[in-house]
Structures are given as C-alpha cells and as structure tokens.
Coordinates of C-alpha atoms (C1' of nucleotides) in Angstrom, one line a residue:
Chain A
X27 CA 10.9 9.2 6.2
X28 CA 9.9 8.1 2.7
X29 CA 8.5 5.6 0.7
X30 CA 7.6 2.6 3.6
X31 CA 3.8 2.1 3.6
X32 CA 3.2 4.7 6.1
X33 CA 0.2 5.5 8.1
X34 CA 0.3 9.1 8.5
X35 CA -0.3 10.0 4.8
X36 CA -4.1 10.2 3.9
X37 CA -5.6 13.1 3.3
X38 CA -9.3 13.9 3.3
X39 CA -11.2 16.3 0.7
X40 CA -8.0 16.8 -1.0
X41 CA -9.0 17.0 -4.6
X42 CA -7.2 13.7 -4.8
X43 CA -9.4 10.4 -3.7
X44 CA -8.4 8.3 -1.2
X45 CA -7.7 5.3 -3.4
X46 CA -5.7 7.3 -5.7
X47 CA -3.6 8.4 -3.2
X48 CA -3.4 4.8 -1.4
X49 CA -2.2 3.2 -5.3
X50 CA 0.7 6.1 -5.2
X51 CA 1.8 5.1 -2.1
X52 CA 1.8 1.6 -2.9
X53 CA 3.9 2.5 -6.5
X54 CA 5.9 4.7 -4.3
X55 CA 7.1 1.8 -2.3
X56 CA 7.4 -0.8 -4.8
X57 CA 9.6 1.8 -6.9
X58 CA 11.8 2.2 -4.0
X59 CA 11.9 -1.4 -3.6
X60 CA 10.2 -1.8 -0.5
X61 CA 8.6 -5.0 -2.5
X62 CA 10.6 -7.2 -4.4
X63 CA 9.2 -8.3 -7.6
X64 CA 6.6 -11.3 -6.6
X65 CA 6.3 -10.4 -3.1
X66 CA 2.7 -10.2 -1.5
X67 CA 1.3 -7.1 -0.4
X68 CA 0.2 -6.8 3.6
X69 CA -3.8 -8.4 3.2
X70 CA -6.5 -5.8 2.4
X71 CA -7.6 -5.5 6.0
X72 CA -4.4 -4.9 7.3
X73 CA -3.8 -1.7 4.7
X74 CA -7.4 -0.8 5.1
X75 CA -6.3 -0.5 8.8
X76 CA -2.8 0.9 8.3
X77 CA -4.7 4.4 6.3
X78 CA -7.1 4.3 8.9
X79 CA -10.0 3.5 5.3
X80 CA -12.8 1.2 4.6
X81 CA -11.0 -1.9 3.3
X82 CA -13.3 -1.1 -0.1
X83 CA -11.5 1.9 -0.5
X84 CA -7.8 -0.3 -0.6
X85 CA -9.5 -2.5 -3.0
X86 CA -10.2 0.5 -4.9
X87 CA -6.4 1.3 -5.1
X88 CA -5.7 -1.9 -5.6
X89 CA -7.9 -2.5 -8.4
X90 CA -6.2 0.8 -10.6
X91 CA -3.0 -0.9 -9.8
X92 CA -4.1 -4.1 -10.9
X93 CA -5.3 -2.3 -13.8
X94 CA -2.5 -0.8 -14.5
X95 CA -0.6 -4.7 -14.7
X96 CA 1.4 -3.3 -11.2
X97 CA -0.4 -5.7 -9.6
X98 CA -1.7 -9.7 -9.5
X99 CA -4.3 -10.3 -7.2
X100 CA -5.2 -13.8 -6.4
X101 CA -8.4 -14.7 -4.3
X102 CA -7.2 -16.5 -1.3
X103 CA -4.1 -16.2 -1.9
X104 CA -3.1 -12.4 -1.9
X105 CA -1.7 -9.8 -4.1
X106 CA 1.5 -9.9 -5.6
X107 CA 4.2 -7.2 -7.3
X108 CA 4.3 -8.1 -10.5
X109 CA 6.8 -4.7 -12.4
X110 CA 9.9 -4.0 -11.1
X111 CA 11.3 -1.1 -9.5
X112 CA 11.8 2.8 -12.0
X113 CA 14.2 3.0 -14.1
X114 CA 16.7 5.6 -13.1
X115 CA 17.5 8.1 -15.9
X116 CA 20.6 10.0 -16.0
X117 CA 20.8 13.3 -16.9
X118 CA 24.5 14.7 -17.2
X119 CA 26.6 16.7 -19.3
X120 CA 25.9 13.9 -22.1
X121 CA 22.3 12.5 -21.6
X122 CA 21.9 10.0 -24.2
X123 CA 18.9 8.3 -24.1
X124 CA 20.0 4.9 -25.1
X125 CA 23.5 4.7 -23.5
X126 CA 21.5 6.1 -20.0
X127 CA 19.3 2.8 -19.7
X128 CA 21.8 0.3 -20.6
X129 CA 22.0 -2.1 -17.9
X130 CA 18.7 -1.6 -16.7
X131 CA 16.6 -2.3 -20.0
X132 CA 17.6 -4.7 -22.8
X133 CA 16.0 -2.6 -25.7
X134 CA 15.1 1.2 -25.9
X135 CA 14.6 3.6 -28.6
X136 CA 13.2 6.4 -30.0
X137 CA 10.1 6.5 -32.4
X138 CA 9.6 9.6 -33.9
X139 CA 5.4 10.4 -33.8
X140 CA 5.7 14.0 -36.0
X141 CA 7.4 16.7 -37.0
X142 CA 6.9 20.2 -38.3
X143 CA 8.4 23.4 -39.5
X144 CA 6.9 26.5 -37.2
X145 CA 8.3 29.9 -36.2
X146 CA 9.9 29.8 -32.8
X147 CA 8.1 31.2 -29.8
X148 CA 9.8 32.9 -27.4
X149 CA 11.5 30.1 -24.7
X150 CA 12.3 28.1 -28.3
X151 CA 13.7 31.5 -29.5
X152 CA 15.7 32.4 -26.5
X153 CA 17.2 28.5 -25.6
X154 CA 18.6 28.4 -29.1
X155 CA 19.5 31.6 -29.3
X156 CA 17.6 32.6 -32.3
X157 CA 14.9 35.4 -33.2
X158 CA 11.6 35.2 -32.5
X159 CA 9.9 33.5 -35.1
X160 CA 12.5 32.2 -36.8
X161 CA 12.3 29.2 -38.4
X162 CA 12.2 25.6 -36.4
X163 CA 12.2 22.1 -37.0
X164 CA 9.9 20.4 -34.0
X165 CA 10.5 17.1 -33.7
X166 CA 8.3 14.7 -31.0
X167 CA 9.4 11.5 -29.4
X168 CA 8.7 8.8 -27.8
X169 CA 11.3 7.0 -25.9
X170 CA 10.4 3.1 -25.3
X171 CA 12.4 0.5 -23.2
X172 CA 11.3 -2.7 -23.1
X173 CA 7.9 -2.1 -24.4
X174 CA 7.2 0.9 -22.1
X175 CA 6.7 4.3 -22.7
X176 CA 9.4 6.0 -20.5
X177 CA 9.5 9.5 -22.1
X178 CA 8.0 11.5 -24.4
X179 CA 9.3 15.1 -25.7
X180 CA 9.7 18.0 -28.1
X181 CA 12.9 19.0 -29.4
X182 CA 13.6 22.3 -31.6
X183 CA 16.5 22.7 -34.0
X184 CA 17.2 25.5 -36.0
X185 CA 15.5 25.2 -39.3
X186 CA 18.4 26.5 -41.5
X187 CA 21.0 25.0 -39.9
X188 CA 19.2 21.2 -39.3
X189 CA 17.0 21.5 -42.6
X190 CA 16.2 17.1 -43.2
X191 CA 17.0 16.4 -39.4
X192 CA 13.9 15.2 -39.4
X193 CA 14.0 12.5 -42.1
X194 CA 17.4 11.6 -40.2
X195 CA 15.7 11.1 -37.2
X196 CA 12.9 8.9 -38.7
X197 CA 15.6 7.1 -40.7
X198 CA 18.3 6.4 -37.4
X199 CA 15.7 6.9 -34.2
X200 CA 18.3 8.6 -32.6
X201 CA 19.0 12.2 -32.2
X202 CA 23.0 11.9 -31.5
X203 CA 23.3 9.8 -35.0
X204 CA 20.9 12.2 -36.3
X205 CA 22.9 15.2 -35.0
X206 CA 26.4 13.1 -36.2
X207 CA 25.4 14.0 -39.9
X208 CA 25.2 17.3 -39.6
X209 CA 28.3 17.6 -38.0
X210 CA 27.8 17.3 -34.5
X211 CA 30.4 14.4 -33.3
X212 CA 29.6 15.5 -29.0
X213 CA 26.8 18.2 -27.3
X214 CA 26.4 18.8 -24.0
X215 CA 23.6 19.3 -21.7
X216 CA 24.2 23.4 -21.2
X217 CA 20.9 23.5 -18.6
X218 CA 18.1 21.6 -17.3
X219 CA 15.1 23.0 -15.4
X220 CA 13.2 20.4 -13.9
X221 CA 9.1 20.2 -12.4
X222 CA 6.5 18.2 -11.9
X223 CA 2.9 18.5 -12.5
X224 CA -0.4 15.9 -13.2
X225 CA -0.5 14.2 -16.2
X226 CA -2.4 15.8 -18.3
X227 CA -4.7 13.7 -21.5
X228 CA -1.9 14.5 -23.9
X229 CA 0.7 12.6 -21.5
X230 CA -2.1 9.3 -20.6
X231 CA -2.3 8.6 -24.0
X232 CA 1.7 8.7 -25.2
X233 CA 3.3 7.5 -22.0
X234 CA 0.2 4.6 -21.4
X235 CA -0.7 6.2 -17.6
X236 CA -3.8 6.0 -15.9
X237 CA -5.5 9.4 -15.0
X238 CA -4.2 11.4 -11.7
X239 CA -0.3 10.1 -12.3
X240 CA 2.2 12.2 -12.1
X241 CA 5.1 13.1 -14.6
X242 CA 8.2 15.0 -14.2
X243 CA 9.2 17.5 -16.9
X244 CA 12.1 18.4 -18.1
X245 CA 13.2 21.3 -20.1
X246 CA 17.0 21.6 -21.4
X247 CA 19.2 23.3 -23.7
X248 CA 22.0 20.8 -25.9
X249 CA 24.7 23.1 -26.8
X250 CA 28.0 22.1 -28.6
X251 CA 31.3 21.7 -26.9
X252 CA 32.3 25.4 -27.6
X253 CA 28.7 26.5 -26.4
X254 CA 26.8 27.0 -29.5
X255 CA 22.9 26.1 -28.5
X256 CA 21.9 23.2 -30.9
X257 CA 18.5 21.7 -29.8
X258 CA 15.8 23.2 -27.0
X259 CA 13.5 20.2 -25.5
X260 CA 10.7 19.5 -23.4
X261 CA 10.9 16.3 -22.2
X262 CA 8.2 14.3 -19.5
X263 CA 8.5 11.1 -17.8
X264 CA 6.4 9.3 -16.0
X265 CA 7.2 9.5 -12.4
X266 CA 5.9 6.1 -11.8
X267 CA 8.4 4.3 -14.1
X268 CA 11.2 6.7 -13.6
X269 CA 13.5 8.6 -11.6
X270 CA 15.8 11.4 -12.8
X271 CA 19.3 10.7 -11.4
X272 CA 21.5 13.9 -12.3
X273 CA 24.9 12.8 -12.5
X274 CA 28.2 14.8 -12.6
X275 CA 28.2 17.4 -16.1
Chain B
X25 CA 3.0 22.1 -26.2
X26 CA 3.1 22.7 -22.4
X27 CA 1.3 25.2 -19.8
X28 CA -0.8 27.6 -21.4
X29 CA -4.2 26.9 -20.6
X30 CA -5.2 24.7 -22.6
X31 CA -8.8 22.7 -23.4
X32 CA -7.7 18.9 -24.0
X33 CA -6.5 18.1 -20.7
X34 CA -9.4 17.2 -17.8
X35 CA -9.8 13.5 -17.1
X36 CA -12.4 12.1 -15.4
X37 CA -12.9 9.1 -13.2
X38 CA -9.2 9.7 -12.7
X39 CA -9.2 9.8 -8.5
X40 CA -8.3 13.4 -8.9
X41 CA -11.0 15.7 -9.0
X42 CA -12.2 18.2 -11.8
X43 CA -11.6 20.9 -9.5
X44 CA -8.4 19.9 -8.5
X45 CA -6.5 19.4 -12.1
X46 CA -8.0 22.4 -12.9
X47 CA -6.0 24.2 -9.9
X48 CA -3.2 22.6 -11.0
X49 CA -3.4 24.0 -14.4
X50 CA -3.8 27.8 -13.2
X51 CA -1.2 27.3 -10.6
X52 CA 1.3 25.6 -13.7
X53 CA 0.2 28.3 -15.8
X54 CA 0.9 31.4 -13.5
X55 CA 4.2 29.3 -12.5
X56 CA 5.4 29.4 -15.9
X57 CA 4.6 33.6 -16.5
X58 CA 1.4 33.3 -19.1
X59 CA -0.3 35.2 -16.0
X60 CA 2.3 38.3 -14.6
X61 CA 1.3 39.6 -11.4
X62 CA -2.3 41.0 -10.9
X63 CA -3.4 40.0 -14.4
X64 CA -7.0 38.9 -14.6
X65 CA -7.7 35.4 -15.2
X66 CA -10.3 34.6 -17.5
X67 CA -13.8 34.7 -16.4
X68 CA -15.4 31.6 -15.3
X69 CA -17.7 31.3 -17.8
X70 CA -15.0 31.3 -20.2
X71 CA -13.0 28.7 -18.2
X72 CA -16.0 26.7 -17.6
X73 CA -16.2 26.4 -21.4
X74 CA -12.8 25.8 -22.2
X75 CA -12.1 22.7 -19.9
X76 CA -15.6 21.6 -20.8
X77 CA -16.9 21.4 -17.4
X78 CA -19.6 23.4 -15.2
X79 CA -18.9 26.9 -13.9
X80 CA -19.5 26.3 -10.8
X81 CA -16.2 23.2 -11.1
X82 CA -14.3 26.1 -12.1
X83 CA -15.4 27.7 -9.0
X84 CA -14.5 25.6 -6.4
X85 CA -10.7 25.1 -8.3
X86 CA -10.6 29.2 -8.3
X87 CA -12.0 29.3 -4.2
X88 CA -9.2 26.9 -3.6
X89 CA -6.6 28.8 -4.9
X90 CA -7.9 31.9 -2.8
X91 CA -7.8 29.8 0.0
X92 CA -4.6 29.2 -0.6
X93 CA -3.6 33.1 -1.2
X94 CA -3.1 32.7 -5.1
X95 CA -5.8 34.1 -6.0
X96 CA -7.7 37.6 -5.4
X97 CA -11.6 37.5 -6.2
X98 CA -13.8 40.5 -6.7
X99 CA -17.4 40.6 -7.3
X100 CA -17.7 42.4 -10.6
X101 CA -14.5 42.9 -11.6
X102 CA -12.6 39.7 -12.2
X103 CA -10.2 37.4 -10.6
X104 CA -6.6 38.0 -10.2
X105 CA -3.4 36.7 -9.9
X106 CA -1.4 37.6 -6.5
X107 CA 1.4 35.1 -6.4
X108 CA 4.8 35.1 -8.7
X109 CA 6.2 32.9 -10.3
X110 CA 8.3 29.4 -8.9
X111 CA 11.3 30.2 -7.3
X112 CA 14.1 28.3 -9.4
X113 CA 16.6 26.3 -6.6
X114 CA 19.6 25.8 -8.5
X115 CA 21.2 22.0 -7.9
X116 CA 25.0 21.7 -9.1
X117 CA 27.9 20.6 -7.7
X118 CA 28.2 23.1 -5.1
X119 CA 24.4 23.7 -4.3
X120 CA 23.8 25.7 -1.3
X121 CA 20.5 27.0 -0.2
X122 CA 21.4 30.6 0.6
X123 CA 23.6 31.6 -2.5
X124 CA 21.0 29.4 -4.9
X125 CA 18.1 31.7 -3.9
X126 CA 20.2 35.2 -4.1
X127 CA 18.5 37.6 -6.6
X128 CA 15.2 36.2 -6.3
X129 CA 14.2 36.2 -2.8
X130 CA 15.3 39.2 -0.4
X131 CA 15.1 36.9 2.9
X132 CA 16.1 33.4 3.1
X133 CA 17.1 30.7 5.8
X134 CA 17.1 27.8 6.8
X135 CA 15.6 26.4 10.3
X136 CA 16.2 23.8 12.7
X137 CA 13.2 21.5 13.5
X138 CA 14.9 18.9 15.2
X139 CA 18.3 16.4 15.3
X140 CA 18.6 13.0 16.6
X141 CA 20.9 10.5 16.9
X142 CA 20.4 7.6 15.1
X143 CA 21.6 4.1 13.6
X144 CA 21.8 4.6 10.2
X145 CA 19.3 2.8 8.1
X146 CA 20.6 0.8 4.9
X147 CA 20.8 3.7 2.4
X148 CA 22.3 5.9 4.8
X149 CA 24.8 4.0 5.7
X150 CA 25.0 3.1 1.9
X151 CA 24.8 6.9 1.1
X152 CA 27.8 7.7 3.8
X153 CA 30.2 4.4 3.2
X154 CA 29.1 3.6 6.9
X155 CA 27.9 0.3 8.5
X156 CA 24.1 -0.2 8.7
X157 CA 23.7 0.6 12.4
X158 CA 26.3 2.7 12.6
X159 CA 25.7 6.1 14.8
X160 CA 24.3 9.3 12.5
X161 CA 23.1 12.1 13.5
X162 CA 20.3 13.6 11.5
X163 CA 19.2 17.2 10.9
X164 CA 15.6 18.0 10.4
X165 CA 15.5 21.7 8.6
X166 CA 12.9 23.8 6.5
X167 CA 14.4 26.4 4.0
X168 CA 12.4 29.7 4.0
X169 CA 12.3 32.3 1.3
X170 CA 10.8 35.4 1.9
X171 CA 8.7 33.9 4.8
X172 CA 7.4 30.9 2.7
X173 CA 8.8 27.1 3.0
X174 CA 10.5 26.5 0.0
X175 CA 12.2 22.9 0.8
X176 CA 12.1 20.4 4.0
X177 CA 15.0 18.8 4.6
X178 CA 16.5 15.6 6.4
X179 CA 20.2 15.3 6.2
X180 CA 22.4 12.7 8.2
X181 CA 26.0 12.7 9.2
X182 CA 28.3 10.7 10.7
X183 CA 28.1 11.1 14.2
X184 CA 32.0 10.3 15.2
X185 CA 33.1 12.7 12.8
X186 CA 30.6 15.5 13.2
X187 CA 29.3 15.2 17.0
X188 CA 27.9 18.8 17.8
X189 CA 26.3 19.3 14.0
X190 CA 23.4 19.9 15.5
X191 CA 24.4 22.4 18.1
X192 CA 26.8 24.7 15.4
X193 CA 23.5 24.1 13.1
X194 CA 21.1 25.4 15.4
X195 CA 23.1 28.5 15.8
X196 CA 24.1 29.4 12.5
X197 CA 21.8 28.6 10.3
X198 CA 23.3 27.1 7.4
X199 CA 24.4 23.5 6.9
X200 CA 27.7 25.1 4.7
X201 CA 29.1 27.3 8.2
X202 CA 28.4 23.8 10.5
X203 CA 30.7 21.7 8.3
X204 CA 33.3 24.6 8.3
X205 CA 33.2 24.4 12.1
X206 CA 34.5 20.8 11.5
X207 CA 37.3 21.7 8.7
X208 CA 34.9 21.2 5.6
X209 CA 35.8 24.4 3.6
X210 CA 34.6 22.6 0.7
X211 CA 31.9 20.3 -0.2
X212 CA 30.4 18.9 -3.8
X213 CA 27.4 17.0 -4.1
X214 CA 28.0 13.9 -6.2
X215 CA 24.8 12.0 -6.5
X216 CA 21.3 13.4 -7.3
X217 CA 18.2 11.3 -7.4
X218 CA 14.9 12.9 -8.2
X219 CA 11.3 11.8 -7.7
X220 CA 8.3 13.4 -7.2
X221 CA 4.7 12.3 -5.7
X222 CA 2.0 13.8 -3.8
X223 CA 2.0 15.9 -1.1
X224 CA 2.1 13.4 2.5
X225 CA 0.4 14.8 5.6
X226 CA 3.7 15.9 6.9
X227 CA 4.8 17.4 3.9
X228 CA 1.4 19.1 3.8
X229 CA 2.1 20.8 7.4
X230 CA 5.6 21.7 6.9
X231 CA 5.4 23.4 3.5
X232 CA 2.5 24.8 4.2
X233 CA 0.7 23.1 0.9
X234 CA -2.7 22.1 0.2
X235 CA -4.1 18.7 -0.2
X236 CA -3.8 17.3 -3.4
X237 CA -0.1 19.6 -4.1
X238 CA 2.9 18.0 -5.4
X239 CA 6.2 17.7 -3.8
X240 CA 9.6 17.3 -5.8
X241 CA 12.0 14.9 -4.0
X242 CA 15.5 15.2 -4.2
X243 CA 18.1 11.9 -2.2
X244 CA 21.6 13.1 -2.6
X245 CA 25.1 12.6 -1.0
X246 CA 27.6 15.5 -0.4
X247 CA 31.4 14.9 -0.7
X248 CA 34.5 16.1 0.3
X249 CA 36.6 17.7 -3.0
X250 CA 38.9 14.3 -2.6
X251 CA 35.2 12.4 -2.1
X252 CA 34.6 11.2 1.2
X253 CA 31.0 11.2 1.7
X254 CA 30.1 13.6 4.5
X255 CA 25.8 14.3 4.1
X256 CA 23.1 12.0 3.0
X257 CA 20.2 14.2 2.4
X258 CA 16.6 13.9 1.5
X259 CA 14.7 16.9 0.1
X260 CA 11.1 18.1 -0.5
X261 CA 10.4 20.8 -2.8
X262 CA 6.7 22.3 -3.2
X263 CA 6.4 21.7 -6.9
X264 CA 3.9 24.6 -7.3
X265 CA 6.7 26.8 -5.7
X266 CA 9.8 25.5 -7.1
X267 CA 11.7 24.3 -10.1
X268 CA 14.6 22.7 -9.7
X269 CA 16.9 24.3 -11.9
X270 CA 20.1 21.8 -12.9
X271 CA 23.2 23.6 -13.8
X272 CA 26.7 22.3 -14.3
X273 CA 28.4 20.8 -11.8
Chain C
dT26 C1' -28.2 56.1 -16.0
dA27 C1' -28.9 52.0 -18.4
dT28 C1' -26.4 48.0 -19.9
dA29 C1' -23.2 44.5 -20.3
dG30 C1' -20.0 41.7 -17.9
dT31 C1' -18.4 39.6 -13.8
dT32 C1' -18.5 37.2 -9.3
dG33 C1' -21.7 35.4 -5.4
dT34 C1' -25.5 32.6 -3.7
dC35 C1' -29.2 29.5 -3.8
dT36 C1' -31.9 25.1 -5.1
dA37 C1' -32.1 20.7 -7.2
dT38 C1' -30.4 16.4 -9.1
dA39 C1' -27.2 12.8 -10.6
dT40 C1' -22.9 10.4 -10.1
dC41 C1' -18.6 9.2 -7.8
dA42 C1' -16.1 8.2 -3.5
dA43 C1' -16.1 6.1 1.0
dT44 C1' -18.1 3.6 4.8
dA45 C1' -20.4 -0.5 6.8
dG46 C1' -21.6 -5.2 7.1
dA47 C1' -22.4 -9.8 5.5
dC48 C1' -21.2 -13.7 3.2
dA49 C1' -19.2 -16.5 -0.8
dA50 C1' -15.0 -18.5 -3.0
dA51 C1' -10.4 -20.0 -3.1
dT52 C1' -6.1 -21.1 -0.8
dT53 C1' -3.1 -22.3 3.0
dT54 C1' -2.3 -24.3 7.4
dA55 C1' -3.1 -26.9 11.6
Chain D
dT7 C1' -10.7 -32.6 7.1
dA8 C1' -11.5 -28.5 9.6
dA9 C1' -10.1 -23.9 10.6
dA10 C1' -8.0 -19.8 9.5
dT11 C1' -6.7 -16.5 6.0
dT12 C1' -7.4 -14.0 2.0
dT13 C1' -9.7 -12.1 -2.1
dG14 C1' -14.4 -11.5 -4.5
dT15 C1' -19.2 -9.9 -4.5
dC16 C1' -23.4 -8.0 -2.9
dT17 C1' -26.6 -4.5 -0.6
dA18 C1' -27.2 -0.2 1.7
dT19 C1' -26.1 4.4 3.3
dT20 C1' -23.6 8.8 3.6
dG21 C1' -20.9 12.6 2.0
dA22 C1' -18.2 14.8 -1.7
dT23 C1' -18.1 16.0 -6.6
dA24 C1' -20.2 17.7 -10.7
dT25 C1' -24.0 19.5 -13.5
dA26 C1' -28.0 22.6 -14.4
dG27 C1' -30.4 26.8 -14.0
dA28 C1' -31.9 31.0 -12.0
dC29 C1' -31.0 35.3 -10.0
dA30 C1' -28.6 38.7 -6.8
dA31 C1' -24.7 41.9 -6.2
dC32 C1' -21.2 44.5 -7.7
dT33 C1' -18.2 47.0 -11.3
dA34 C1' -17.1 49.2 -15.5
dT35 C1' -18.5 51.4 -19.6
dA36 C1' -21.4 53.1 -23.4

DNA sequence: TATAGTTGTCTATATCAATAGACAAATTTA
DNA sequence: TAAATTTGTCTATTGATATAGACAACTATA
C-alpha cells in the first residue's frame, strides 16, 4: 500500500510538478528499501510508462535526484542507488541525539550555529512553565551524522536557572553533558507534538535539501525526573533522510 | 522561528509552485492559532509584498484554499478564516481513536471500507511474528471527526486467531470492541514509525485533500500486555488536519 | 456622500512544466 | 560484430505558472 513504485500516484495541476512528485516517490522507495544501495532503477521508458508521463518528465525527476547525489546515472548503462536507506530516529522517554543513531551512523554531533538571550513568547513561556517574557537562553542546532545534516532545532532554557549553557554547549556539543553541569544527571521527554510541512528556505539551507522537500517537525518539552520543565524545542528533520521511530517512554 | 507568516520562505524552480507553498503557509499558520476563527487574513496586496511575489500568486493560493472550504472571500471586505485549528491525535501506549479525539471533536468514528484475506507480505509477517505467506486478514478503515476524515487506516491480523475481525468490525465500529470479542481486554502499541510525504491519489480521495497536501504516516504493531503481537497497522494522517501529538506510553 | 481599502476580472507577456518525436552515444548481449 | 538496450541531446509545441498593469465592484468609514 506504500512505498513500491506505484502507478496510481500522479497528480495533475497539483501545485506540486510532476517530476517533483515522481523524485519523492522514487526517495520514498529507496528509503523503504525497495532499492538496495547500487541497484538500477527500472529504465526511463519503463517509469515514464509506469506514471502514465513523457519519459522527459522522469528524467526531470531523475535529474533533481541526481542532483541531489541520490542518484548515479550512467548512459547506457542505467541509473543506480547510490545513499542508503533514512535513518530512523528514536524519540522516547530519553531521546539523546547521539546514543539514538548509534549503529546506524559512525559519527554524529551537534554544532551549535547561535545563541541568544530573549524574553519568552508564549508556547516558550507555557512549555517551561515560566512567565511570559521572562528571560530565555535560545540555543540552535544542527545535528550532523556522517556528514549530513539530519536535524536542525531551537531549544529554550530558563535564563536564570541555565545562565552559560550556552558556552557549555559550544564547549561539549552536547546538550545532556551540557545539562550534566548544571545538575541535571537524567531528563525525560514530558511531550512531543509532531507535524509536517514543506521545507521552507530557512530549512534548505541548514539541513542541505533541495526545494519542495518535506521535513517533519517536532516540538517537545524535556522535564526532569520529578517533572520540573527544563528545555522547550523545536526540532525538524528532513523527511527524506529520516524517520521518527517513537519508542516506549 | 516557526509558522507565523513569515517573508524568507518562497522558493522557486523548486517543483512546487508559488501558489502552492504559499497555501501551505496560511494553512500552517491558521493550524498553529496566529489566525482564530473568522479573523481576517491580510490583504493580498500586503501578502503579495511580503512573500515577494505577484498579487495575483497570492490569489490563486487564497482561491485554493476557498476551494478547499478554508477560506471565506468577500468582495470589499476581506478574506477570512473558517476552519480551526489541527485536531491533535494522541499516540501512546494505549492509543485509541475514539477516546484520543474526546474533547475536541463532538462526533467521531471509524468506518469500514473493506477486509480481505491475505498472505502476509514480509513486514507483516515481520510486524506480527508470522511466516511470510502466512493467512492475515486486513482491515481497510477511515476515522471521521465531526464528518471530516481525519486518518485512513490498513491494519492486518492474524487470520487463525482472529477469523471474523472483519464481521465484529463492521458492526461495531471500533477496532478496540472487535479484539474484545476475541478476549483482548487489553492492547499497547509497542512500535511507532513515522514518515511523512505527499498526498497519493488514493490518499487524496479518501481524506478528502487537495493535490499537493501532505499526509503523516504512521507503521505500528499492537501487543498484547504480556507482548504477543496482535495488529500491524499503517496510518495516514492529513497533515494540514492533524498533529500527532506523542504522550507517554 | 465622497473616499479609501478591499476583492474580482480582464488583457498581455514571459517563463516553467510537460508532451512529442528523432537521433546520438555508450554499454551490454546475442 | 551486429543488435538490443539504455542514457544523453536536440527541436518544437502546448498548457500551467507567474508577472504586470488597469479598472470594475463592493464595503466600510470619514
């Protein structure tokens, strides 16, 4: 029902071109593993036939994925899956960013891009349980593994009781050693609320996408273990690269 | 950082049209509350200059989103918003569809589109603990809220255990009283896996979407409380109707 | 009742997206 | 080597997308 190179999945005067759509479908099924990494894609005619298009319109599709280093196309040879399937994120009670790709990735981490001092606004306010316009610490990230921009996100601490998280953060690129001098030995993941949206030009730029992908987004509350609220973040992925696997809090 | 309208986020050449992106950004935008119900969007002029791009662009996103019932215009006086905001589908360890939507909807239910009986492909039978080939029966369903889809639904049992599903599902109405017909008083969904991609033709008709939308996709296994895998499902959630909301399990 | 502000309609033009067909270039297979 | 298969390039045409400008129609307000 999903994910197979299906025929019955074009549509016209969407919004959304015809070759865009054919490259998701083709991501679609390589991140499902439909393809194994090297494997040859069905020849242009035959896709071009499969979504009832012009065969130009495939090599459209197949020229953005090519682009995009998905694909290898070889003239009279074929064309050929060259990245492997998404990683698969976990988000549970304790989602850590580095322990949650181990085994799938052999590096990640964190680069810290900014961060400021503002007055809370009011979803800030009311996930850390704070005043409106109280005093924040924003910090935004970038998480990498293996070279590739898998997340990027916002995170707010309280100002007063976090003051120099940030230099922490810049100094260990990671939140739970950051966290670890303030006090904080475990957090939990109190909520998550999950959507999905275009990439906006904000999200092709830090995450490396091409324009019309899509990114899931993510926006959670890190309490500690006796359920005081210690970090509010908004966090996107790219929904190419990566799949949200919510495991057992 | 996220939803308002804001300028810095049209791409062009991207396979997903000007119109379209900006669509998405009113619908995201009314989705996340900056627009309440019946507030007056900005007028196009004003749009037009804030995404940098031709009134008459703006147009055909705002004609779209009348078309799709999101939207009121009227000559002279402005354009307004009808629809509320996302419904937020709670996914935990007990997720049910009826309790899940309780306090936001005043109607919901879910029907039966069709059942079959099936050999189970490789990740059902991988989902269930079965053999590939094995006999499942699987449960096609659409959840309603208040008269509009809110999820489609394929879900697959084993057919030994639970021949009939399909009969006690088409006459009650909820997936939760069928398994108690077979002594499940209990059930707790282990595994989560969450995706998202454009709208398909199907998904298009079933949800009742426009071209171009974006669907949330959910692949998870229910368990029995000592973990014996009883439903494989596969989910589609209308992004610009739902959030998936992640509480503890 | 003017006037300003807003949506609706029209014409014209340029560019992107998609189709159609033909043939070249490279590789594999018979 | 010849034939079949596959990707690459070119020309031409059509329809959708986007821009530009002008003005009509309607509403609210000074």
């Amino acid at each position: 029902m999903v994910g197979r190179l299906t025929a019955d999945s074009i549509e016209r005067r969407s919004g959304v071109s015809l070759w865009r759509q054919i490259a998701d479908k083709i991501l679609h099924a390589i991140a499902i593993g439909d393809f194994t990494e090297n494997a040859a894609l069905p020849p242009e005619v035959a896709l071009a036939e499969r979504y009832g298009v012009n065969r130009h319109t495939v090599r459209s599709a197949i020229s953005a994925l090519v682009q995009e280093g998905v694909l290898r196309a070889e003239q009279g040879r074929g064309t050929f899956v060259l990245s492997r399937k998404r990683l698969s994120y976990p988000i549970g009670a304790r989602t850590r960013f580095s322990t949650g790709l181990q085994g799938q990735t052999t590096e990640r981490h964190i680069v810290l891009l900014a961060s400021s001092v503002e007055p809370a606004s009011q979803r800030v306010a009311e996930g850390l349980g704070l005043a409106r316009g109280a005093e924040v610490i924003r910090l935004e990230t970038r998480g990498e593994a293996d070279g590739r921009p898998v997340s990027r996100a916002a995170g707010w601490f309280d100002a007063r009781r976090f003051a120099g998280i940030d230099a922490a953060m810049a100094e260990t690129g990671s939140i739970t050693a950051s966290l670890a001098r303030f006090g904080i030995d475990d957090y939990l993941r109190q909520s998550t609320v999950l959507s999905a949206r275009h990439a906006d030009a904000a999200d092709l730029a830090d995450l490396d996408l091409q324009p019309g992908a899509i990114v899931l987004v993510t926006v959670a509350v890190n309490v500690t273990p006796d359920g005081q609220p210690i970090q509010f973040s908004e966090s996107r992925f790219p929904a190419e690269r990566v799949e949200l696997k919510l495991s057992a809090l």
